Amino acid sequence: MDKKELINSGKVKSVFATDKDDEVIIEFRDDMTAGDGERKEVMNDKGAYNAVISAKIFKVLDENGIATQFVDLIEPNVMLAKKLEMIPIEVIVRNIATGSLVRKYPLEDGTKLEPPILQMDFKADEYHDPMLNDSIIKSLGIATQEEIDILTEEALKINEILIEFFEDAGIILVDFKVEFGKDVNGNILLGDEISPDSCRLWDSKTLDMLDKELFRKGKDDEVMDAYIEVYNRILTDEEKVI
Ligand code: CDP
């Protein structure tokens, strides 16, 4: 599949057109950002680790009935995917209270959230991704009630599948963010990525962080070891292409 013109360059991924109208090539770069893109560093091979981890997770989700954009991993850091018109909503699912949740609400850090909390944020760095609700979403015209219901149902199903998937790897899925988009036929598919950039992952035994939170906390030298640990735990030897 030939890479054609650049369609979109995000904070950590670049999207290119292909020969096919309904497929794109997504290149995962080695950039790492925090604070709405205010802090930026380059981490060796981070793009490849996130692409391989995302590809594996998309495959697991596909096998469990979730419609995703994933088509193929064509190089360790390059994914072939269905072309999507992204819905600017970050759907966040939380199984354990931490981060802003414990700063804003009377919840103790580490509290198990049963049922999980589902939150939707507006994907807009210039507004610092404010939290949405159904009526704000509809006023902004970014999704209908029917679409909000689909995003909710899909995100909660993804949570169920991934809690078990990570548990088998000795990892607690604390929380994560997903994004959805519409393919050329108008179907809503899971897009973007699911990786240690977009999840909080804790080691089940030690509760050590294995995700981007390390970078947010300035522990830059520990980030890649954590990502590689997740990679080693969730991929089989044949799937380890880095
Ligand atoms: O939990 P807190 O409000 O402190 O932070 P958050 O940014 O809402 O993060 C919740 C979860 O969503 C974490 O797993 C983040 O890694 C993820 N997230 C993300 O991947 N991208 C964003 N732009 C925002 C959150």
XYZ file of N, CA and C and ligand atoms in Angstrom:
751
model
N 0.857 -1.207 0.000
C 0.000 0.000 0.000
C 0.885 1.246 0.000
N 0.750 2.108 -1.010
C 1.593 3.310 -1.091
C 1.055 4.434 -0.213
N 2.007 5.117 0.422
C 1.663 6.276 1.245
C 1.547 7.490 0.322
N 0.411 8.172 0.353
C 0.248 9.370 -0.492
C 0.332 10.628 0.378
N -0.494 11.639 0.070
C -0.292 12.910 0.772
C -0.689 12.853 2.248
N -0.037 13.735 3.026
C -0.338 13.862 4.451
C -1.718 14.497 4.599
N -2.606 13.815 5.343
C -3.960 14.358 5.549
C -4.023 15.135 6.853
N -3.343 14.601 7.872
C -3.447 15.212 9.192
C -2.197 14.887 10.015
N -1.679 15.885 10.708
C -0.555 15.618 11.596
C -0.964 16.010 13.011
N -1.156 14.999 13.850
C -1.563 15.251 15.238
C -0.341 15.390 16.128
N -0.561 15.313 17.459
C 0.558 15.513 18.390
C 1.563 14.356 18.325
N 1.065 13.129 18.076
C 1.998 11.980 18.052
C 1.810 11.060 16.847
N 0.816 11.332 16.000
C 0.601 10.464 14.837
C 0.371 11.319 13.583
N 0.810 10.773 12.435
C 0.568 11.432 11.148
C -0.284 10.504 10.300
N -1.285 11.076 9.635
C -2.208 10.270 8.830
C -2.002 10.609 7.351
N -1.829 9.561 6.530
C -1.588 9.745 5.101
C -2.686 9.072 4.283
N -2.979 9.651 3.122
C -3.914 9.017 2.192
C -3.247 7.787 1.577
N -4.066 6.896 0.995
C -3.541 5.722 0.275
C -4.218 5.687 -1.096
N -3.963 4.605 -1.849
C -4.618 4.440 -3.155
C -6.124 4.262 -3.007
N -6.534 3.781 -1.824
C -7.956 3.514 -1.599
C -8.624 4.680 -0.886
N -9.843 5.028 -1.339
C -10.565 6.158 -0.732
C -10.967 5.897 0.717
N -11.111 4.605 1.069
C -11.631 4.301 2.408
C -10.550 3.827 3.385
N -9.266 3.948 3.001
C -8.203 3.519 3.922
C -7.115 4.593 4.049
N -6.518 4.650 5.221
C -5.417 5.594 5.461
C -4.239 4.848 6.085
N -3.082 5.494 6.022
C -1.896 4.968 6.701
C -1.621 5.883 7.893
N -1.496 5.264 9.069
C -1.232 6.050 10.285
C 0.194 5.748 10.758
N 1.011 6.787 10.800
C 2.388 6.623 11.260
C 2.473 7.094 12.704
N 2.884 6.197 13.594
C 3.042 6.543 15.009
C 4.456 7.102 15.185
N 4.564 8.385 15.530
C 5.887 8.999 15.674
C 6.440 8.770 17.095
N 7.707 9.150 17.293
C 8.339 8.935 18.600
C 8.101 10.103 19.564
N 7.206 11.018 19.198
C 6.943 12.181 20.050
C 6.107 11.802 21.263
N 6.356 12.512 22.337
C 5.555 12.324 23.551
C 5.199 13.713 24.047
N 3.920 13.940 24.331
C 3.523 15.282 24.760
C 2.688 15.201 26.033
N 2.640 16.311 26.744
C 1.781 16.414 27.938
C 1.321 17.857 28.064
N 0.281 18.063 28.866
C -0.219 19.418 29.111
C -0.724 20.075 27.851
N -1.666 19.418 27.148
C -2.230 19.936 25.896
C -1.132 20.258 24.877
N -0.075 19.445 24.899
C 0.991 19.600 23.911
C 2.045 20.626 24.306
N 1.950 21.160 25.539
C 2.918 22.193 25.942
C 4.315 21.622 26.169
N 4.393 20.382 26.699
C 5.701 19.751 26.893
C 5.855 18.646 25.856
N 7.002 18.630 25.196
C 7.198 17.644 24.130
C 8.616 17.082 24.178
N 8.729 15.753 24.113
C 10.039 15.102 24.053
C 9.970 14.019 22.988
N 11.147 13.543 22.576
C 11.187 12.412 21.641
C 11.721 11.205 22.409
N 10.999 10.072 22.304
C 11.387 8.849 23.009
C 11.673 7.778 21.959
N 12.876 7.217 22.042
C 13.309 6.257 21.035
C 12.363 5.059 20.878
N 11.856 4.842 19.669
C 10.987 3.696 19.338
C 9.608 3.721 19.993
N 9.257 4.815 20.635
C 7.950 4.879 21.288
C 6.815 4.673 20.276
N 6.952 5.248 19.085
C 5.917 5.103 18.061
C 5.671 3.638 17.739
N 6.754 2.896 17.554
C 6.623 1.472 17.215
C 5.969 0.701 18.365
N 6.426 0.940 19.591
C 5.817 0.207 20.714
C 4.314 0.511 20.808
N 3.937 1.768 20.657
C 2.513 2.104 20.753
C 1.706 1.529 19.590
N 2.287 1.509 18.402
C 1.561 0.961 17.245
C 1.364 -0.546 17.404
N 2.412 -1.251 17.830
C 2.293 -2.711 17.982
C 1.301 -3.042 19.112
N 1.382 -2.306 20.208
C 0.451 -2.536 21.324
C -0.986 -2.218 20.877
N -1.179 -1.103 20.176
C -2.527 -0.739 19.713
C -3.072 -1.780 18.747
N -2.231 -2.239 17.826
C -2.670 -3.240 16.839
C -3.149 -4.492 17.557
N -2.379 -4.932 18.556
C -2.759 -6.129 19.316
C -4.120 -5.907 20.010
N -4.266 -4.750 20.638
C -5.513 -4.474 21.370
C -6.692 -4.358 20.403
N -6.492 -3.691 19.261
C -7.577 -3.609 18.272
C -7.980 -5.013 17.808
N -6.983 -5.895 17.608
C -7.305 -7.270 17.165
C -8.122 -7.997 18.229
N -7.710 -7.859 19.470
C -8.448 -8.505 20.570
C -9.878 -7.965 20.612
N -10.029 -6.667 20.447
C -11.375 -6.074 20.481
C -12.211 -6.545 19.303
N -11.602 -6.569 18.106
C -12.304 -7.073 16.910
C -12.832 -8.489 17.153
N -11.970 -9.320 17.709
C -12.362 -10.714 17.979
C -13.509 -10.798 18.981
N -13.664 -9.742 19.764
C -14.727 -9.734 20.778
C -15.905 -8.844 20.392
N -16.045 -8.587 19.095
C -17.245 -7.924 18.597
C -17.240 -6.409 18.592
N -16.068 -5.789 18.772
C -15.992 -4.321 18.691
C -15.504 -3.944 17.285
N -16.228 -3.058 16.619
C -15.824 -2.628 15.276
C -14.728 -1.571 15.393
N -13.530 -1.876 14.861
C -12.417 -0.919 14.941
C -11.944 -0.539 13.539
N -11.110 0.495 13.513
C -10.556 0.974 12.244
C -9.395 0.103 11.760
N -8.906 -0.809 12.597
C -7.661 -1.517 12.291
C -7.785 -2.421 11.065
N -6.836 -2.306 10.142
C -6.782 -3.219 8.994
C -5.537 -4.091 9.096
N -4.366 -3.476 9.269
C -3.121 -4.253 9.281
C -1.996 -3.409 9.879
N -0.995 -4.093 10.427
C 0.201 -3.381 10.861
C 1.224 -3.614 9.764
N 1.578 -2.566 9.000
C 2.425 -2.808 7.828
C 3.913 -2.606 8.112
N 4.214 -1.863 9.165
C 5.581 -1.762 9.703
C 5.384 -1.602 11.200
N 6.432 -1.842 12.010
C 6.202 -1.748 13.460
C 5.534 -0.437 13.894
N 5.820 0.667 13.199
C 5.209 1.939 13.620
C 4.180 2.472 12.609
N 3.739 1.609 11.700
C 2.821 2.075 10.649
C 1.605 1.150 10.534
N 0.426 1.749 10.695
C -0.814 0.972 10.675
C -1.647 1.360 9.450
N -2.227 0.342 8.809
C -3.208 0.596 7.748
C -4.567 0.551 8.444
N -5.399 1.561 8.188
C -6.661 1.661 8.933
C -7.775 2.183 8.041
N -8.997 1.929 8.442
C -10.159 2.509 7.750
C -10.123 4.026 7.932
N -10.454 4.738 6.877
C -10.502 6.198 6.968
C -11.717 6.611 7.800
N -11.515 7.440 8.780
C -12.623 7.865 9.645
C -12.718 9.379 9.701
N -13.960 9.840 9.818
C -14.168 11.241 10.173
C -14.346 11.226 11.684
N -13.345 11.759 12.404
C -13.342 11.579 13.862
C -14.406 12.439 14.552
N -15.003 11.884 15.582
C -15.951 12.611 16.433
C -15.099 13.242 17.553
N -15.152 14.576 17.743
C -14.212 15.200 18.693
C -14.590 15.013 20.165
N -14.769 13.747 20.550
C -15.119 13.428 21.933
C -14.110 12.407 22.448
N -13.534 12.672 23.630
C -12.673 11.698 24.295
C -13.550 10.950 25.289
N -13.775 9.681 25.021
C -14.606 8.888 25.924
C -13.670 8.224 26.935
N -13.828 8.590 28.192
C -12.932 8.112 29.254
C -13.701 7.169 30.171
N -13.120 6.008 30.445
C -13.739 5.061 31.378
C -12.772 4.889 32.545
N -13.306 4.975 33.758
C -12.474 4.894 34.958
C -12.937 3.755 35.857
N -12.004 2.848 36.182
C -12.300 1.744 37.095
C -11.784 2.008 38.504
N -10.790 2.889 38.604
C -10.202 3.233 39.899
C -10.051 4.752 39.955
N -10.385 5.325 41.083
C -10.287 6.789 41.215
C -8.837 7.210 41.404
N -8.404 8.161 40.574
C -7.069 8.748 40.710
C -7.049 10.054 39.927
N -5.921 10.737 39.912
C -5.770 11.947 39.095
C -6.766 13.034 39.461
N -7.320 13.679 38.425
C -8.198 14.830 38.661
C -9.452 14.444 39.442
N -9.865 13.196 39.305
C -11.082 12.749 39.984
C -10.954 12.907 41.504
N -9.772 12.567 42.039
C -9.606 12.667 43.496
C -9.259 14.098 43.931
N -8.859 14.922 42.944
C -8.637 16.341 43.279
C -9.959 17.105 43.284
N -10.890 16.681 42.414
C -12.141 17.439 42.256
C -13.283 16.940 43.125
N -13.233 15.649 43.502
C -14.365 15.056 44.214
C -13.876 14.344 45.481
N -14.772 14.161 46.462
C -14.344 13.481 47.688
C -14.219 11.976 47.499
N -13.229 11.581 46.712
C -12.949 10.163 46.477
C -11.491 9.931 46.822
N -11.216 8.821 47.518
C -9.836 8.553 47.902
C -9.083 7.910 46.748
N -7.818 8.295 46.563
C -6.987 7.713 45.506
C -6.984 6.187 45.648
N -7.236 5.482 44.559
C -7.198 4.022 44.580
C -8.548 3.375 44.841
N -9.596 4.177 45.069
C -10.927 3.605 45.312
C -11.440 2.913 44.057
N -11.951 1.688 44.220
C -12.537 0.970 43.094
C -13.888 1.596 42.745
N -14.111 1.843 41.484
C -15.354 2.486 41.050
C -16.283 1.439 40.452
N -17.348 1.136 41.163
C -18.285 0.114 40.707
C -19.691 0.655 40.741
N -20.373 0.855 39.618
C -19.892 0.616 38.259
C -18.831 1.644 37.855
N -18.106 1.373 36.751
C -17.092 2.332 36.319
C -17.697 3.693 35.989
N -16.865 4.726 36.061
C -17.317 6.069 35.663
C -17.043 6.242 34.176
N -18.047 6.740 33.455
C -17.855 7.064 32.049
C -17.968 8.572 31.909
N -16.984 9.145 31.250
C -16.919 10.606 31.127
C -16.620 10.947 29.678
N -17.218 12.020 29.184
C -16.903 12.460 27.822
C -16.326 13.869 27.889
N -15.138 14.045 27.295
C -14.490 15.360 27.232
C -14.461 15.837 25.784
N -14.523 17.156 25.636
C -14.440 17.764 24.299
C -12.987 17.746 23.855
N -12.698 17.116 22.717
C -11.314 17.049 22.235
C -10.970 18.375 21.567
N -10.429 19.292 22.360
C -10.106 20.625 21.853
C -9.058 21.238 22.782
N -7.788 21.087 22.400
C -6.687 21.590 23.246
C -6.859 23.066 23.593
N -7.370 23.857 22.597
C -7.475 25.304 22.840
C -8.454 25.617 23.979
N -9.374 24.690 24.274
C -10.308 24.871 25.398
C -9.916 23.978 26.587
N -8.757 23.290 26.480
C -8.258 22.370 27.516
C -9.223 21.214 27.769
N -9.779 20.659 26.700
C -10.607 19.441 26.757
C -11.660 19.461 27.878
N -12.586 20.423 27.884
C -13.569 20.471 28.980
C -14.535 19.280 28.977
N -15.025 18.959 30.177
C -15.960 17.838 30.294
C -17.291 18.206 29.634
N -17.901 17.217 28.982
C -19.170 17.429 28.283
C -20.292 16.730 29.033
N -21.522 17.041 28.672
C -22.653 16.175 29.013
C -23.534 16.070 27.768
N -24.589 15.276 27.834
C -25.380 15.026 26.624
C -25.900 16.322 26.005
N -26.386 17.243 26.854
C -26.959 18.450 26.244
C -25.888 19.360 25.656
N -24.703 19.395 26.268
C -23.624 20.208 25.668
C -23.220 19.583 24.326
N -23.099 18.273 24.295
C -22.712 17.588 23.041
C -23.707 17.921 21.930
N -24.997 17.880 22.275
C -26.017 18.143 21.250
C -26.019 19.621 20.857
N -25.808 20.520 21.820
C -25.735 21.951 21.483
C -24.561 22.249 20.562
N -23.433 21.566 20.808
C -22.257 21.777 19.950
C -22.449 21.113 18.586
N -23.443 20.222 18.499
C -23.710 19.534 17.229
C -22.661 18.501 16.873
N -21.959 17.950 17.885
C -20.889 16.990 17.556
C -21.362 15.537 17.581
N -22.522 15.254 18.174
C -23.087 13.900 18.110
C -24.572 13.965 18.469
N -25.324 13.007 17.936
C -26.746 12.912 18.272
C -26.894 12.041 19.523
N -28.099 12.004 20.104
C -28.316 11.148 21.274
C -28.049 9.682 20.931
N -28.467 9.288 19.733
C -28.249 7.898 19.315
C -26.747 7.580 19.258
N -25.980 8.537 18.753
C -24.525 8.331 18.672
C -23.893 8.331 20.068
N -24.379 9.213 20.955
C -23.872 9.236 22.335
C -24.102 7.868 22.982
N -25.296 7.295 22.718
C -25.626 5.986 23.296
C -24.690 4.898 22.753
N -24.369 4.982 21.463
C -23.450 3.986 20.874
C -22.059 4.123 21.508
N -21.570 5.357 21.636
C -20.236 5.573 22.227
C -20.190 5.020 23.660
N -21.257 5.278 24.397
C -21.327 4.812 25.795
C -21.274 3.285 25.854
N -22.131 2.663 25.050
C -22.223 1.195 25.055
C -20.898 0.567 24.612
N -20.321 1.102 23.547
C -19.061 0.543 23.033
C -17.931 0.718 24.055
N -17.828 1.897 24.659
C -16.735 2.156 25.607
C -16.837 1.219 26.817
N -18.057 0.966 27.279
C -18.213 0.076 28.434
C -17.900 -1.375 28.063
N -18.244 -1.763 26.819
C -17.897 -3.118 26.358
C -16.375 -3.256 26.241
N -15.746 -2.225 25.683
C -14.278 -2.232 25.543
C -13.646 -2.381 26.930
N -14.205 -1.675 27.903
C -13.679 -1.754 29.266
C -13.738 -3.191 29.796
N -14.886 -3.846 29.621
C -15.035 -5.234 30.095
C -13.974 -6.137 29.479
N -13.811 -6.010 28.160
C -12.863 -6.874 27.439
C -11.429 -6.594 27.902
N -11.090 -5.309 28.018
C -9.697 -4.962 28.327
C -9.323 -5.180 29.795
N -10.313 -5.081 30.701
C -10.008 -5.380 32.115
C -9.460 -6.806 32.186
N -10.155 -7.724 31.510
C -9.769 -9.137 31.552
C -8.449 -9.371 30.819
N -8.320 -8.729 29.652
C -7.105 -8.877 28.842
C -5.870 -8.440 29.647
N -5.950 -7.281 30.300
C -4.792 -6.794 31.055
C -4.587 -7.608 32.342
N -5.697 -8.040 32.939
C -5.594 -8.850 34.162
C -4.751 -10.106 33.897
N -4.959 -10.715 32.731
C -4.184 -11.902 32.361
C -2.696 -11.595 32.241
N -2.356 -10.316 32.021
C -0.958 -9.910 31.890
C -0.428 -9.308 33.201
N -1.203 -9.462 34.273
C -0.768 -8.934 35.570
C -0.818 -7.414 35.646
N -1.790 -6.841 34.917
C -1.900 -5.383 34.863
C -3.333 -4.950 35.219
N -3.447 -3.904 36.028
C -4.761 -3.334 36.357
C -5.056 -2.191 35.380
N -6.213 -2.272 34.722
C -6.652 -1.176 33.844
C -7.355 -0.153 34.723
N -6.638 0.894 35.080
C -7.165 1.920 36.002
C -8.182 2.803 35.286
N -7.766 3.350 34.138
C -8.680 4.136 33.303
C -8.090 4.244 31.907
N -8.889 4.701 30.967
C -8.392 4.849 29.596
C -9.305 5.802 28.830
N -8.784 6.217 27.671
C -9.537 7.123 26.801
C -9.634 6.508 25.410
N -10.812 6.560 24.825
C -10.955 6.099 23.438
C -11.629 7.190 22.601
N -11.391 7.090 21.300
C -12.020 8.030 20.367
C -12.646 7.223 19.235
N -13.754 7.727 18.733
C -14.486 7.037 17.668
C -14.608 7.947 16.450
N -14.899 7.319 15.296
C -15.115 8.105 14.088
C -16.073 7.369 13.170
N -16.472 8.068 12.095
C -17.397 7.449 11.141
C -16.641 7.071 9.875
N -16.851 5.828 9.410
C -16.194 5.407 8.167
C -16.973 5.961 6.970
N -16.515 5.650 5.744
C -17.141 6.249 4.558
C -18.609 5.839 4.407
N -19.009 4.741 5.072
C -20.414 4.316 5.021
C -21.238 4.846 6.199
N -20.611 5.654 7.044
C -21.336 6.234 8.184
C -21.365 5.351 9.421
N -20.655 4.211 9.392
C -20.619 3.350 10.580
C -19.659 3.932 11.618
N -20.040 3.821 12.883
C -19.158 4.298 13.948
C -18.156 3.203 14.314
N -16.866 3.529 14.161
C -15.796 2.568 14.478
C -14.884 3.162 15.551
N -14.249 2.276 16.308
C -13.232 2.713 17.263
C -11.999 3.156 16.474
N -11.498 4.352 16.773
C -10.331 4.859 16.036
C -9.169 5.151 16.955
N -8.295 6.054 16.500
C -7.156 6.520 17.289
C -6.271 5.361 17.737
N -5.946 5.269 19.016
C -5.066 4.218 19.520
C -5.483 3.824 20.922
N -5.082 2.630 21.327
C -5.187 2.259 22.753
C -3.802 1.757 23.126
N -3.121 2.499 23.963
C -1.715 2.216 24.258
C -1.394 2.792 25.637
N -0.161 2.619 26.117
C 0.170 3.250 27.407
C 0.108 4.778 27.368
N -0.035 5.368 26.158
C -0.252 6.814 26.075
C -1.674 7.177 26.483
N -2.604 6.242 26.327
C -4.019 6.592 26.491
C -4.699 5.823 27.630
N -3.896 5.065 28.385
C -4.464 4.293 29.513
C -3.632 4.573 30.762
N -4.243 4.413 31.930
C -3.443 4.283 33.148
C -3.381 2.789 33.445
N -2.175 2.270 33.515
C -1.964 0.843 33.731
C -1.064 0.673 34.949
N -1.511 -0.143 35.902
C -0.697 -0.372 37.104
C -0.347 -1.853 37.199
N 0.876 -2.136 37.602
C 1.264 -3.524 37.844
C 0.374 -4.081 38.964
N -0.212 -5.269 38.720
C -1.184 -5.817 39.685
C -0.575 -6.053 41.068
N 0.712 -6.421 41.104
C 1.322 -6.743 42.407
C 1.894 -5.505 43.080
N 2.713 -4.750 42.348
C 3.436 -3.630 42.975
C 2.674 -2.308 42.886
N 1.665 -2.253 42.021
C 0.904 -1.025 41.700
C 1.788 0.048 41.041
N 2.964 -0.373 40.530
C 3.825 0.568 39.790
C 3.106 1.033 38.532
N 3.342 2.285 38.150
C 2.733 2.821 36.920
C 3.482 2.298 35.703
N 2.709 1.933 34.670
C 3.310 1.405 33.444
C 2.812 2.214 32.237
N 2.699 3.513 32.374
C 2.051 4.305 31.318
C 2.563 5.738 31.308
N 1.908 6.559 30.488
C 2.339 7.942 30.249
C 2.332 8.831 31.487
N 1.637 8.391 32.534
C 1.618 9.170 33.778
C 3.056 9.420 34.272
N 3.965 8.491 33.990
C 5.374 8.665 34.377
C 5.936 9.926 33.733
N 5.587 10.131 32.457
C 6.050 11.323 31.727
C 5.402 12.575 32.303
N 4.090 12.471 32.581
C 3.394 13.631 33.155
C 4.033 14.038 34.482
N 4.578 13.024 35.214
C 5.196 13.308 36.511
C 6.691 13.622 36.387
N 7.193 13.728 35.153
C 8.595 14.106 34.943
C 9.587 12.964 35.062
N 9.071 11.713 35.167
C 9.985 10.568 35.261
C 10.307 10.053 33.853
N 10.869 10.947 33.037
C 11.071 10.650 31.616
C 11.943 9.414 31.388
N 12.939 9.205 32.270
C 13.866 8.084 32.055
C 13.224 6.727 32.352
N 12.024 6.716 32.941
C 11.367 5.423 33.243
C 10.304 5.052 32.205
N 9.967 6.031 31.328
C 8.824 5.836 30.434
C 8.987 4.640 29.503
N 10.096 4.594 28.762
C 10.211 3.533 27.756
C 10.298 2.141 28.385
N 10.958 2.036 29.553
C 11.009 0.729 30.227
C 9.600 0.251 30.564
N 8.738 1.171 30.971
C 7.356 0.810 31.317
C 6.596 0.362 30.063
N 6.739 1.105 28.961
C 6.040 0.744 27.724
C 6.509 -0.630 27.233
N 7.832 -0.869 27.344
C 8.390 -2.154 26.882
C 7.900 -3.289 27.787
N 7.713 -2.995 29.066
C 7.178 -4.004 29.998
C 5.749 -4.407 29.573
N 4.928 -3.414 29.240
C 3.562 -3.719 28.778
C 3.637 -4.558 27.499
N 4.472 -4.127 26.558
C 4.671 -4.845 25.284
C 5.065 -6.301 25.557
N 6.060 -6.499 26.420
C 6.519 -7.862 26.703
C 5.440 -8.721 27.332
N 4.580 -8.103 28.141
C 3.565 -8.905 28.839
C 2.362 -9.255 27.973
N 2.021 -8.407 26.998
C 0.760 -8.679 26.263
C 0.961 -9.312 24.889
N 2.211 -9.341 24.391
C 2.427 -9.901 23.055
C 3.091 -11.261 23.117
N 2.715 -12.114 22.166
C 3.381 -13.412 22.066
C 4.720 -13.191 21.354
N 5.603 -14.200 21.404
C 6.920 -14.056 20.767
C 6.790 -13.723 19.281
N 5.821 -14.367 18.579
C 5.656 -14.104 17.128
C 5.176 -12.675 16.876
N 4.417 -12.131 17.830
C 3.888 -10.772 17.643
C 4.915 -9.682 17.971
N 6.011 -10.082 18.588
C 7.035 -9.078 18.970
C 7.902 -8.755 17.766
N 7.554 -7.670 17.057
C 8.232 -7.340 15.803
C 9.233 -6.190 15.949
N 9.461 -5.748 17.172
C 10.443 -4.659 17.364
C 11.743 -5.255 17.892
O -7.746 11.339 35.237
P -7.396 12.767 35.004
O -8.592 13.646 34.900
O -6.318 13.259 35.909
O -6.749 12.833 33.573
P -7.411 12.542 32.201
O -6.579 13.358 31.264
O -8.872 12.742 32.170
O -7.072 10.998 32.020
C -7.949 9.909 32.119
C -7.446 8.802 31.211
O -7.604 9.186 29.862
C -5.960 8.483 31.386
O -5.779 7.093 31.196
C -5.297 9.249 30.264
O -4.110 8.624 29.862
C -6.375 9.229 29.194
N -6.354 10.450 28.354
C -5.769 10.426 27.109
O -5.299 9.390 26.676
N -5.722 11.552 26.328
C -6.264 12.696 26.751
N -6.214 13.765 25.968
C -6.874 12.740 28.000
C -6.901 11.608 28.777
